[in-house]
Structures are given as structure tokens and as C-alpha cells.
């Protein structure tokens, strides 16, 4: 049997260590699917229900493993569906290869059915982006696509016309000779470990040693540098503030951290940013400038392996273009240390904040408080559990009530902040780590978008646990409308409310519906103990506000104006806000 282009592609992927592809077949990639079939003993094709989920799974796989994520879709609409998940990968700097189909070369440009020029469509999302036109191209361009994705931590895209897919790999209609060497061993592709320059380190140490009120802001780029971040924080006497994607960098119960920053962050973190005189940024280009110190009012040291990100948010006095771990290791011996008073102040502030958050996890509240649901998950989950999350109010509850300790991890769509990746992420991560507990904490809105993929988990015997925070609304959008000064509009679903537990049971998995606070703990405990996929659908208080860590005057003003202009559900909302404040005062 002659080797076709589809098979050559798959062999090349295998040579690069790829063992899993997430996708949905179609007639636009039948030749590629034949390649996967011929080598199904070495590469696993995970069949999904929606291509968007395939891209999210590839992204989640890359996030959790640090390896290349691969997704595949047919031509036209199938490939278009990949885009949301691929932008998630691009904006969060994850290596993903997208493989798509294209109409045969003889009909391109003739307005053929589903003719979408994907190389043009993907030109913004993909760093390496090519339509294959010659079988001889395959070995070299697959290598280049993968190298670009891994080295640049981004998306690559290859699209194959159907006639090229089934052409024999030796065919060369243009009589050109392309390179065909197997991929060389390139250990530098396992995330570049860039060493810092000595002059850069000395300049940074000089700035940090002069600080009276130093603070540290860490992002996901410092994930592998936990020990070094903590050591530098203790040496400087600096509180560690975390971005949301960087939540797992430092354990939440560690005394050096004040938690997250931003709308989903903590009051101590926000106040530390306002008061500090020097800021060390490590592995982050935190985009929300209003939560950062005023430009020019503080000294800034920034460590990032991507030099193009240094100075993107704030003027930087001492840049260090280096891997976070290497940069902090080089910096630590040069630090003289501070008096620790600034850190001591925010340790006390953080103790008060933690007490306030614990007070909101009140089992007696009816309707069920979403903080309580997340608190139960946090208490019962394993110390090495992986939590995935969607965008929305659930991100607030996860950020504040999911405690990073031990080997726990936390993933969500960072910069794209898209809805619906929580479930696909969990499937990919459970596939990558079959021995770990993987929990998807998702909203009813995000789950409904890609809920068919729960059946994918069942069919592949992936024991994911899903907890649906069901407020029968697009909760974050609701509160954004109010904060902007508008009465809520078109964000709550009409009756009947969804019961996603029936879908779980219909799939042959564990499913439980919870509407009373007293049933939350037992249902989640049973789901976590269940040997296969499990889902708990919890009806939570739809009027629970995801309040900012620190309320600003303009936010309070708009909130009040919206109520005065006829905010629906005002009494239920005010009742919830007052009850939350009473619980905090009791803590």
C-alpha cells in the first residue's frame, strides 16, 4: 500500500512524540483520517462533538502537560469552529497545531461548496500558517509548524487540499526536491531556559535593594519557579500578588501571598499595588492597567523570557530577559533583604480577608451560596487535583475559594476569557493525567454550549467530575450591566431551568441535582468518589454579586444608579449583599 500524504503527516507527528489528536472528521479530511487509521496503534484520535471543543482540548492538553496540543477539523465550517479555542491558545501562549482540510486544488477559486480560504482566515491566529500544495513539502513544513508552535509558544496551522491528502508522498508535480530529514533532537524546545545577563541582574538588585515597600506580581510564566518566587519574597519582605492564570505559582495558604489582582482579586492585593514603591514583575504581562501602580510612581523590575513583553504595561527601570526560574536564581544572592514590615502588614490584611471569604461559605444560606459550593469542592478535593473553570462569576468563586496547596493546579481561559473551555479542558487533562482527580467547575451557560462533550468523557472512560454552578443566567454579564449603570437586560433565562443531571444520567454517568444547601456536601462527595464521569448540577443564588475586592467610588455610583432606574430583582439582590456583609462582620 503506497504511503499517502495523510499517512506521512501522521508519521511525522508520531516522530515528534505526538500521541493524541482531538478532532471531528469530515469529507474534507478523509485522507488525513486514513493516515490516523493506518497508525491508530501509535496515535489516539479523540472524537469530539464540536470542533471548538477539540481546540479547547488541545489547548488544555498543552496547558497541563507543556507538550504540543494537536486538533483537527474538516474544511469550511469545521475549521471555522476551531478558531475560538485557537485564540485561547494564542493569547495564553500555548503550543497548538491545528490541522484542517481544504477543497481540492482544481476547484479552488471557483466558489466551490464550503470553499473558505483557511490560510487567509487563520493569518491572525497562527504564527506559522500554510496551505500544502505539493506532497514533497510535508516533512519539512510539519517540522517548521511544530518548531514554531513550541519555540514561540503559539498556534501553527496546516491546511491540506483533499487531492493532496491522498496523493502518494513521492509525487512531485513540480519536480522540486524538498527536505525530508526526520526531526532532530532539540532539547531547547522544552521551554527555553534563557539565562539572565550579569549586568541586568546587578541593575535589578540595585533597584530592589533600595525599596522600602517592595511587592511582587507573578503570572503563569513563573509556574515552574515557585521555590524561587517564595525565596525572593521572603528575602525582600515583599507580598506576592498573583494574576488569575498565575494562581498556582504560590500556594494560597502561604504567608507571603495576598492572592489575586483585578476584578476577581483580593483587597490586600489591590492595596499592596497602590502602596508599594517598587514592583518586581515575574512571568506576567498583566493587561489590566487600572489595577497596577500609576506609571512613573514606582520603580519596576521585570523578568520575562519574551523580551517583547517587557515594558508593555509599565515603564521598566531594570529589565531581565530570562526564564523566570533562572532570573530569580541569579537575582537572589545579590539581594540584601528588607526589614519585612511591608510584608508583615499585608499578612495581617490577608488573614482578615481569608476570614471574610470563609464567612461567605455559609451552609445555612438558602438559596445556595456559590461560595459555599466552591468551598465544599475545595475541602473535599485531592491535594493534587486539577480544577478547570469557565469565564464568568464562577471564575470569581474559583479565584477566591479554590485553595492552591500541595500539587493542585488551576486552569481557565486567561487573556481570551472565553466561555465554555472548562469541560473540554477537563477531558484533555484527564486524558493526559489518568491518575489525577480532574474537576470542571462550570456555569450553566458555558456547560450548555458544549455539553455534548460530557458524552465524549463517558465514551472514553475519563472519570472527570463536573460541578455546574447553575444560576439560570449569564451572571457575569448581568453584573457588568449593573456596574456600567444599566438595569439588567436579556441575561436571565426563562423557565424552565435546566437540569443537567438528567443529561449526565442519560449518558450513563453519575448525575445529581441539588437545590437545598444541606445536600451539597453529600452530592459532591459521592461524585468525587464515583469511579467514572460524574456531574452535580447545583441551583445557586442567582442574585449573588461577584463584588470586587475593593469597591471603587465609580462602581458604587453606577450600581446605585442602576437600582434607582428600576433594576429588576433589586430586593433579592440587596438582601444578598446585606447578608454577605453581615457574615463578613461576624467572621
XYZ file of C-alpha atoms in Angstrom:
587
model
C 0.000 0.000 0.000
C 1.524 3.302 -1.113
C 2.215 5.905 1.534
C -0.077 8.878 1.054
C 0.350 12.443 2.320
C -2.145 11.870 5.127
C -0.051 8.988 6.392
C 3.186 10.924 6.030
C 1.727 13.711 8.177
C 0.736 11.258 10.904
C 4.140 9.560 10.868
C 5.762 12.945 11.260
C 3.555 13.786 14.224
C 4.464 10.471 15.839
C 8.154 11.178 15.261
C 7.679 14.404 17.218
C 6.168 12.490 20.122
C 2.524 13.350 19.434
C 0.260 10.574 20.723
C -3.141 12.313 20.849
C -5.184 14.365 18.412
C -8.570 15.905 19.247
C -10.967 16.372 16.365
C -14.063 15.739 14.298
C -13.806 14.075 10.852
C -15.471 15.220 7.659
C -15.121 14.656 3.950
C -12.621 17.493 3.845
C -10.064 15.456 5.832
C -10.811 11.874 4.810
C -7.271 11.443 3.519
C -5.855 12.633 6.827
C -8.205 10.338 8.735
C -6.894 7.424 6.678
C -3.439 8.326 7.914
C -4.664 8.273 11.510
C -6.376 4.915 10.862
C -3.217 3.338 9.500
C -1.313 4.310 12.660
C -4.054 4.029 15.279
C -1.765 1.810 17.355
C 0.581 4.759 17.925
C -1.655 7.834 17.893
C -5.018 8.254 19.583
C -7.756 10.207 17.816
C -10.226 11.578 20.389
C -13.566 12.083 18.623
C -15.456 15.152 19.879
C -18.935 16.555 19.265
C -17.916 20.100 18.295
C -14.697 21.372 16.761
C -14.490 24.284 19.203
C -14.175 21.699 21.960
C -11.374 19.974 20.036
C -9.358 23.204 20.008
C -10.062 23.788 23.696
C -8.954 20.217 24.447
C -5.721 20.725 22.520
C -5.152 23.969 24.435
C -5.955 22.356 27.777
C -3.632 19.457 26.959
C -0.829 21.913 26.184
C -1.500 23.937 29.342
C -1.423 20.915 31.633
C 1.436 18.962 30.040
C 3.653 21.612 28.450
C 3.583 19.472 25.293
C 2.217 20.198 21.842
C -1.576 20.090 21.596
C -2.999 18.968 18.257
C -6.521 19.378 16.875
C -8.056 18.545 13.503
C -11.161 19.658 11.644
C -12.663 19.382 8.195
C -12.761 22.181 5.649
C -15.082 25.175 5.782
C -17.321 25.363 8.853
C -15.421 22.697 10.782
C -12.207 24.675 10.573
C -14.020 27.915 11.397
C -15.300 26.304 14.617
C -11.723 25.739 15.801
C -10.946 29.428 15.970
C -12.239 30.304 19.430
C -10.174 27.580 21.064
C -7.139 28.505 18.967
C -7.317 32.142 20.026
C -7.400 30.872 23.595
C -4.120 29.072 22.868
C -2.582 32.100 21.165
C -3.496 34.600 23.857
C -2.341 32.308 26.665
C 0.891 31.378 24.805
C 0.249 27.651 24.386
C 1.786 25.459 21.649
C -1.035 24.070 19.480
C -1.006 22.687 15.946
C -4.284 22.951 14.009
C -4.735 20.626 11.023
C -7.562 21.349 8.599
C -8.863 20.272 5.216
C -9.315 22.292 2.038
C -11.170 21.760 -1.251
C -9.131 20.041 -3.937
C -6.729 22.298 -5.763
C -8.522 22.058 -9.128
C -11.652 23.836 -7.803
C -10.045 26.482 -5.597
C -11.272 29.923 -6.601
C -14.422 28.606 -8.297
C -16.798 29.283 -5.379
C -16.988 25.585 -4.672
C -19.126 24.310 -1.796
C -17.692 25.287 1.610
C -14.714 26.962 -0.009
C -13.124 29.024 2.729
C -9.535 30.104 2.256
C -8.373 28.973 5.662
C -4.795 30.161 5.283
C -6.199 33.695 4.996
C -8.745 33.182 7.783
C -6.037 31.877 10.138
C -3.430 34.522 9.359
C -4.038 36.363 12.639
C -4.271 33.374 14.970
C -1.436 31.242 13.562
C 2.237 32.203 13.716
C 3.058 29.537 11.101
C 0.230 29.200 8.581
C 0.411 27.311 5.283
C -1.661 25.520 2.681
C 0.128 22.432 1.380
C 0.328 22.332 -2.426
C 2.947 19.646 -3.023
C 3.370 16.234 -1.341
C 7.105 16.832 -1.146
C 6.527 19.751 1.227
C 5.112 17.644 4.041
C 8.130 16.559 6.110
C 9.785 19.968 6.179
C 6.686 22.101 6.763
C 5.353 19.841 9.511
C 8.714 20.232 11.237
C 8.578 24.012 10.823
C 4.991 24.244 12.045
C 5.774 22.253 15.177
C 9.004 24.115 15.857
C 7.225 27.465 15.593
C 4.449 26.336 17.933
C 6.870 25.012 20.547
C 9.572 27.665 20.412
C 7.184 30.626 20.190
C 4.532 29.037 22.422
C 1.747 29.769 19.961
C -0.509 28.352 17.242
C 0.574 26.806 13.956
C -1.813 25.822 11.183
C -1.511 23.487 8.209
C -4.350 23.026 5.740
C -4.375 20.180 3.208
C -6.432 20.157 -0.028
C -8.270 16.855 -0.388
C -6.385 15.777 -3.513
C -3.043 16.450 -1.828
C -4.082 14.392 1.215
C -4.421 11.202 -0.835
C -1.522 11.829 -3.204
C 1.425 9.473 -2.891
C 4.130 11.064 -0.803
C 6.692 10.571 -3.580
C 4.729 12.567 -6.135
C 6.292 15.832 -7.214
C 4.272 17.554 -9.927
C 6.641 20.498 -9.931
C 9.807 18.359 -9.968
C 11.236 20.054 -6.883
C 13.138 18.300 -4.160
C 12.083 19.153 -0.589
C 13.975 18.274 2.580
C 12.873 15.066 4.231
C 15.028 14.597 7.307
C 13.410 13.343 10.493
C 13.068 15.850 13.348
C 16.391 16.413 15.078
C 16.728 16.137 18.838
C 16.175 19.663 20.106
C 16.004 19.778 23.906
C 15.724 23.571 23.829
C 12.117 23.110 22.679
C 11.160 22.064 26.229
C 10.556 25.727 27.094
C 13.637 27.895 26.644
C 15.662 28.320 29.849
C 17.183 31.683 28.983
C 19.989 32.702 31.380
C 19.988 36.270 32.706
C 22.776 38.726 31.946
C 25.083 39.733 34.806
C 24.645 43.454 34.161
C 20.861 43.046 34.109
C 20.935 41.195 37.440
C 23.088 43.814 39.130
C 20.879 46.661 37.914
C 17.747 44.857 39.114
C 19.275 44.093 42.515
C 20.216 47.734 42.969
C 16.598 48.793 42.400
C 15.147 46.094 44.669
C 17.649 46.637 47.487
C 16.676 50.314 47.640
C 12.975 49.518 48.040
C 11.129 50.356 51.263
C 7.809 48.841 50.204
C 8.526 46.147 47.596
C 5.823 43.965 46.044
C 5.985 41.067 43.583
C 3.481 40.336 40.799
C 3.723 36.825 39.341
C 1.998 35.221 36.358
C 1.786 31.828 34.722
C 5.275 32.322 33.292
C 6.596 31.713 36.815
C 4.678 28.457 37.288
C 7.874 26.403 37.402
C 9.646 28.864 39.729
C 7.574 28.522 42.916
C 10.520 27.983 45.261
C 12.463 30.895 43.804
C 9.474 33.271 43.986
C 8.952 32.422 47.651
C 12.674 32.757 48.460
C 12.904 36.208 46.845
C 9.691 37.339 48.558
C 10.988 36.277 51.957
C 14.370 37.917 51.315
C 12.840 41.225 50.226
C 9.945 41.135 52.672
C 7.593 41.583 49.720
C 3.975 40.389 49.398
C 3.370 38.201 46.355
C 0.369 39.212 44.251
C -0.838 36.688 41.647
C -2.560 37.048 38.291
C -5.514 34.723 37.783
C -3.678 32.363 35.371
C -0.741 32.515 37.802
C -2.829 31.413 40.778
C -0.900 28.141 41.119
C 2.549 29.791 41.287
C 2.435 30.178 45.086
C 0.179 28.171 47.452
C -2.800 30.250 48.556
C -2.193 29.430 52.207
C 1.447 30.555 52.111
C 2.117 33.624 54.296
C 3.880 35.586 51.538
C 0.909 35.834 49.190
C -2.010 38.249 49.156
C -3.826 36.338 46.419
C -5.103 37.588 43.106
C -5.296 41.008 41.476
C -8.082 42.618 39.495
C -11.853 42.378 39.496
C -11.577 38.788 40.793
C -8.747 39.561 43.188
C -8.393 40.494 46.840
C -8.497 43.796 48.665
C -4.999 43.270 50.182
C -3.521 42.698 46.706
C -5.108 45.829 45.318
C -3.951 47.924 48.269
C -0.425 46.492 48.075
C -0.273 47.626 44.436
C -1.430 51.105 45.471
C 1.084 51.424 48.326
C 4.249 49.756 47.029
C 7.208 51.852 45.904
C 8.891 49.078 43.905
C 7.345 46.274 41.837
C 9.029 43.069 40.674
C 7.037 41.515 37.795
C 7.833 37.875 37.028
C 6.371 35.917 34.103
C 3.415 38.211 33.509
C 2.226 40.994 31.228
C -0.895 41.636 33.336
C -3.201 43.581 30.989
C -5.481 45.479 33.385
C -3.574 48.708 33.884
C -6.027 50.271 36.340
C -5.007 47.680 38.947
C -1.290 48.339 38.509
C 0.674 51.171 40.143
C 0.492 54.506 38.369
C 3.214 54.621 35.686
C 6.263 56.535 36.850
C 5.283 56.446 40.536
C 7.128 53.191 41.309
C 10.388 51.540 40.343
C 9.826 48.421 38.225
C 11.920 45.312 37.639
C 10.502 42.848 35.110
C 11.657 39.294 34.358
C 10.262 37.633 31.248
C 11.572 35.099 28.758
C 9.822 37.072 25.987
C 11.686 40.361 25.748
C 8.899 41.874 23.642
C 6.607 41.796 26.709
C 8.961 43.758 28.965
C 7.721 47.311 29.476
C 4.398 46.538 27.809
C 2.345 47.694 30.831
C 4.665 49.881 32.919
C 7.952 51.722 32.348
C 10.680 49.321 33.466
C 13.787 50.524 35.292
C 15.611 47.181 35.245
C 14.599 44.604 32.614
C 15.761 40.979 32.767
C 15.129 38.993 29.592
C 15.372 35.496 31.024
C 13.471 32.455 32.142
C 11.727 33.196 35.455
C 13.472 30.445 37.395
C 16.942 31.319 36.083
C 16.375 35.027 36.571
C 15.272 34.680 40.198
C 18.088 32.228 40.962
C 20.613 34.741 39.641
C 18.979 37.622 41.475
C 18.637 36.025 44.913
C 22.340 36.121 46.002
C 22.515 39.829 45.116
C 19.610 40.870 47.360
C 20.444 42.372 50.742
C 16.932 41.956 52.166
C 14.357 44.333 53.587
C 13.021 44.843 57.105
C 9.872 42.809 56.369
C 7.437 45.429 57.691
C 5.579 45.801 54.396
C 5.023 42.056 54.120
C 4.038 41.834 57.802
C 1.359 44.475 57.271
C -0.208 42.577 54.395
C -0.005 39.250 56.174
C -2.418 40.719 58.725
C -4.594 42.163 55.981
C -4.692 38.778 54.275
C -5.672 36.995 57.496
C -8.716 39.276 57.696
C -9.539 38.723 54.032
C -9.398 34.928 54.410
C -11.733 35.140 57.386
C -14.170 37.207 55.303
C -14.107 34.672 52.477
C -14.651 31.771 54.858
C -17.649 33.580 56.332
C -19.290 33.669 52.889
C -19.087 29.862 52.669
C -22.236 29.573 54.783
C -24.126 26.287 54.540
C -27.252 27.809 56.099
C -27.883 30.291 53.279
C -30.846 29.473 51.048
C -30.746 29.892 48.044
C -27.395 28.144 47.963
C -24.386 30.458 48.073
C -21.962 29.707 45.201
C -19.084 30.429 47.596
C -20.273 27.503 49.704
C -20.305 25.166 46.707
C -16.733 26.103 45.820
C -15.735 25.819 49.477
C -17.035 22.238 49.615
C -15.156 21.331 46.428
C -12.020 22.888 47.909
C -12.388 20.934 51.135
C -13.134 17.539 49.554
C -10.829 17.593 46.518
C -7.473 15.837 46.499
C -4.279 17.765 47.226
C -3.100 17.141 43.665
C -6.450 17.843 41.999
C -6.700 19.854 38.801
C -9.529 22.393 38.661
C -10.680 23.786 35.321
C -13.032 26.714 35.091
C -15.058 28.758 32.621
C -15.201 32.526 32.382
C -17.927 34.269 34.383
C -18.899 34.578 38.027
C -17.550 31.059 38.544
C -14.074 32.441 37.907
C -14.595 34.763 40.905
C -15.655 31.917 43.193
C -12.757 29.749 41.972
C -10.200 32.537 42.340
C -11.229 33.233 45.932
C -12.342 29.856 47.284
C -10.198 27.250 45.469
C -7.040 26.892 47.551
C -3.804 26.048 45.804
C -1.978 23.626 48.094
C 0.252 20.635 47.507
C 0.262 19.735 43.834
C -3.037 21.386 42.961
C -3.408 23.197 39.662
C -5.910 25.653 38.193
C -6.683 26.432 34.554
C -9.054 28.748 32.722
C -9.050 30.866 29.586
C -6.724 33.676 30.631
C -6.409 36.501 28.144
C -9.220 35.467 25.788
C -11.594 34.883 28.748
C -13.914 32.883 26.554
C -16.858 30.849 27.719
C -17.038 27.044 27.569
C -13.438 25.711 27.823
C -13.861 24.233 31.325
C -15.394 20.944 30.178
C -13.065 20.368 27.179
C -10.040 21.321 29.300
C -11.010 18.734 31.901
C -11.375 15.996 29.289
C -7.952 16.715 27.795
C -6.263 16.948 31.188
C -7.874 13.755 32.447
C -6.634 12.017 29.306
C -3.143 13.404 29.929
C -3.167 12.556 33.662
C -5.347 9.462 34.120
C -4.287 9.007 37.744
C -5.243 12.507 38.944
C -8.553 13.955 40.042
C -9.798 16.463 37.453
C -12.741 18.712 38.321
C -14.546 21.088 35.962
C -16.312 23.898 37.821
C -18.505 25.483 35.161
C -21.520 27.729 34.779
C -24.803 26.646 33.249
C -24.167 28.985 30.315
C -20.746 27.609 29.437
C -21.736 23.987 30.052
C -24.777 24.274 27.776
C -22.590 25.451 24.898
C -20.512 22.256 24.688
C -22.397 19.824 26.944
C -22.290 17.084 24.307
C -18.620 16.621 25.197
C -19.656 15.103 28.536
C -20.650 12.121 26.435
C -17.133 12.155 24.989
C -15.761 11.708 28.513
C -18.135 8.795 29.114
C -17.246 7.077 25.849
C -13.540 7.371 26.561
C -13.983 6.314 30.203
C -12.446 9.534 31.506
C -13.571 9.970 35.126
C -13.918 13.750 35.111
C -16.046 15.415 37.784
C -18.246 18.322 36.700
C -19.936 20.736 39.097
C -22.382 23.112 37.410
C -22.913 26.448 39.158
C -26.472 26.880 37.888
C -27.922 30.376 38.294
C -30.021 30.108 35.099
C -28.346 33.265 33.813
C -25.236 34.758 32.279
C -24.201 36.002 35.699
C -21.046 37.944 34.883
C -22.757 39.830 32.063
C -25.608 40.680 34.436
C -23.259 42.299 36.937
C -21.281 44.045 34.225
C -24.510 45.682 33.038
C -25.262 46.876 36.564
C -21.741 48.180 37.243
C -21.870 50.107 33.962
C -25.036 51.781 35.210
C -27.683 49.911 33.244
C -30.618 47.858 34.527
C -30.121 44.203 33.652
C -31.466 43.120 30.284
C -31.660 39.772 28.467
C -29.233 37.885 30.699
C -31.581 35.589 32.647
C -33.106 32.523 31.017
C -36.822 31.917 31.134
C -38.306 28.906 32.872
C -37.917 26.015 32.923
C -34.473 25.872 34.458
C -32.147 23.255 33.034
C -31.464 20.047 34.920
C -28.110 18.919 33.558
C -28.032 15.914 35.874
C -30.574 14.203 33.624
C -28.150 14.595 30.715
C -25.379 13.032 32.780
C -27.542 10.071 33.718
C -28.711 9.763 30.110
C -25.052 9.423 29.149
C -24.687 6.553 31.591
C -22.763 8.576 34.171
C -23.412 9.744 37.724
C -25.748 12.728 37.873
C -27.211 14.603 40.835
C -29.420 17.696 41.063
C -29.066 19.818 44.195
C -31.409 22.620 45.210
C -31.018 22.593 49.023
C -27.867 23.654 50.900
C -27.913 20.559 53.083
C -27.494 18.290 50.060
C -24.430 19.972 48.550
C -21.721 18.210 50.531
C -23.063 14.673 50.152
C -23.681 15.054 46.399
C -20.184 16.402 45.698
C -18.612 13.739 47.938
C -20.458 10.990 46.059
C -19.437 12.454 42.705
C -15.767 12.631 43.702
C -15.900 9.049 44.958
C -17.627 7.755 41.814
C -15.184 5.718 39.666
C -16.366 7.186 36.369
C -17.545 10.534 34.987
C -19.863 12.389 37.347
C -21.860 15.605 37.299
C -23.517 17.617 40.066
C -25.900 20.394 38.994
C -26.331 22.900 41.838
C -29.010 25.587 41.855
C -27.247 28.617 43.335
C -28.429 32.070 44.315
C -28.827 33.996 41.021
C -28.557 37.317 42.872
C -25.154 36.691 44.476
C -22.891 39.555 43.357
C -19.238 38.873 42.487
C -18.110 42.004 44.298
C -14.661 43.462 43.549
C -12.080 43.043 46.274
C -12.129 46.793 46.810
C -15.184 48.818 45.813
C -14.309 51.999 43.956
C -16.488 55.106 44.016
C -17.487 54.876 40.334
C -18.506 51.223 40.714
C -20.674 52.027 43.736
C -22.163 55.021 41.934
C -23.166 53.021 38.843
C -24.502 50.190 40.994
C -26.735 52.655 42.859
C -27.865 54.425 39.685
C -28.888 51.134 38.086
C -31.030 50.298 41.100
C -32.660 53.733 41.077
C -33.508 53.317 37.382
C -35.606 50.232 38.067
C -33.223 47.320 38.491
C -35.215 44.036 38.408
C -34.726 41.701 41.391
C -33.469 44.660 43.454
C -34.816 43.421 46.777
C -33.353 39.926 46.350
C -30.011 41.400 45.360
C -29.906 43.901 48.209
C -30.854 41.141 50.623
C -27.943 39.040 49.393
C -25.457 41.928 49.608
C -26.551 42.789 53.159
C -26.396 39.143 54.226
C -22.885 38.803 52.779
C -21.730 41.877 54.691
C -23.244 40.589 57.959
C -21.437 37.274 57.502
C -18.148 39.094 56.912
C -18.617 41.158 60.092
C -19.302 38.003 62.096
C -16.042 36.399 60.915
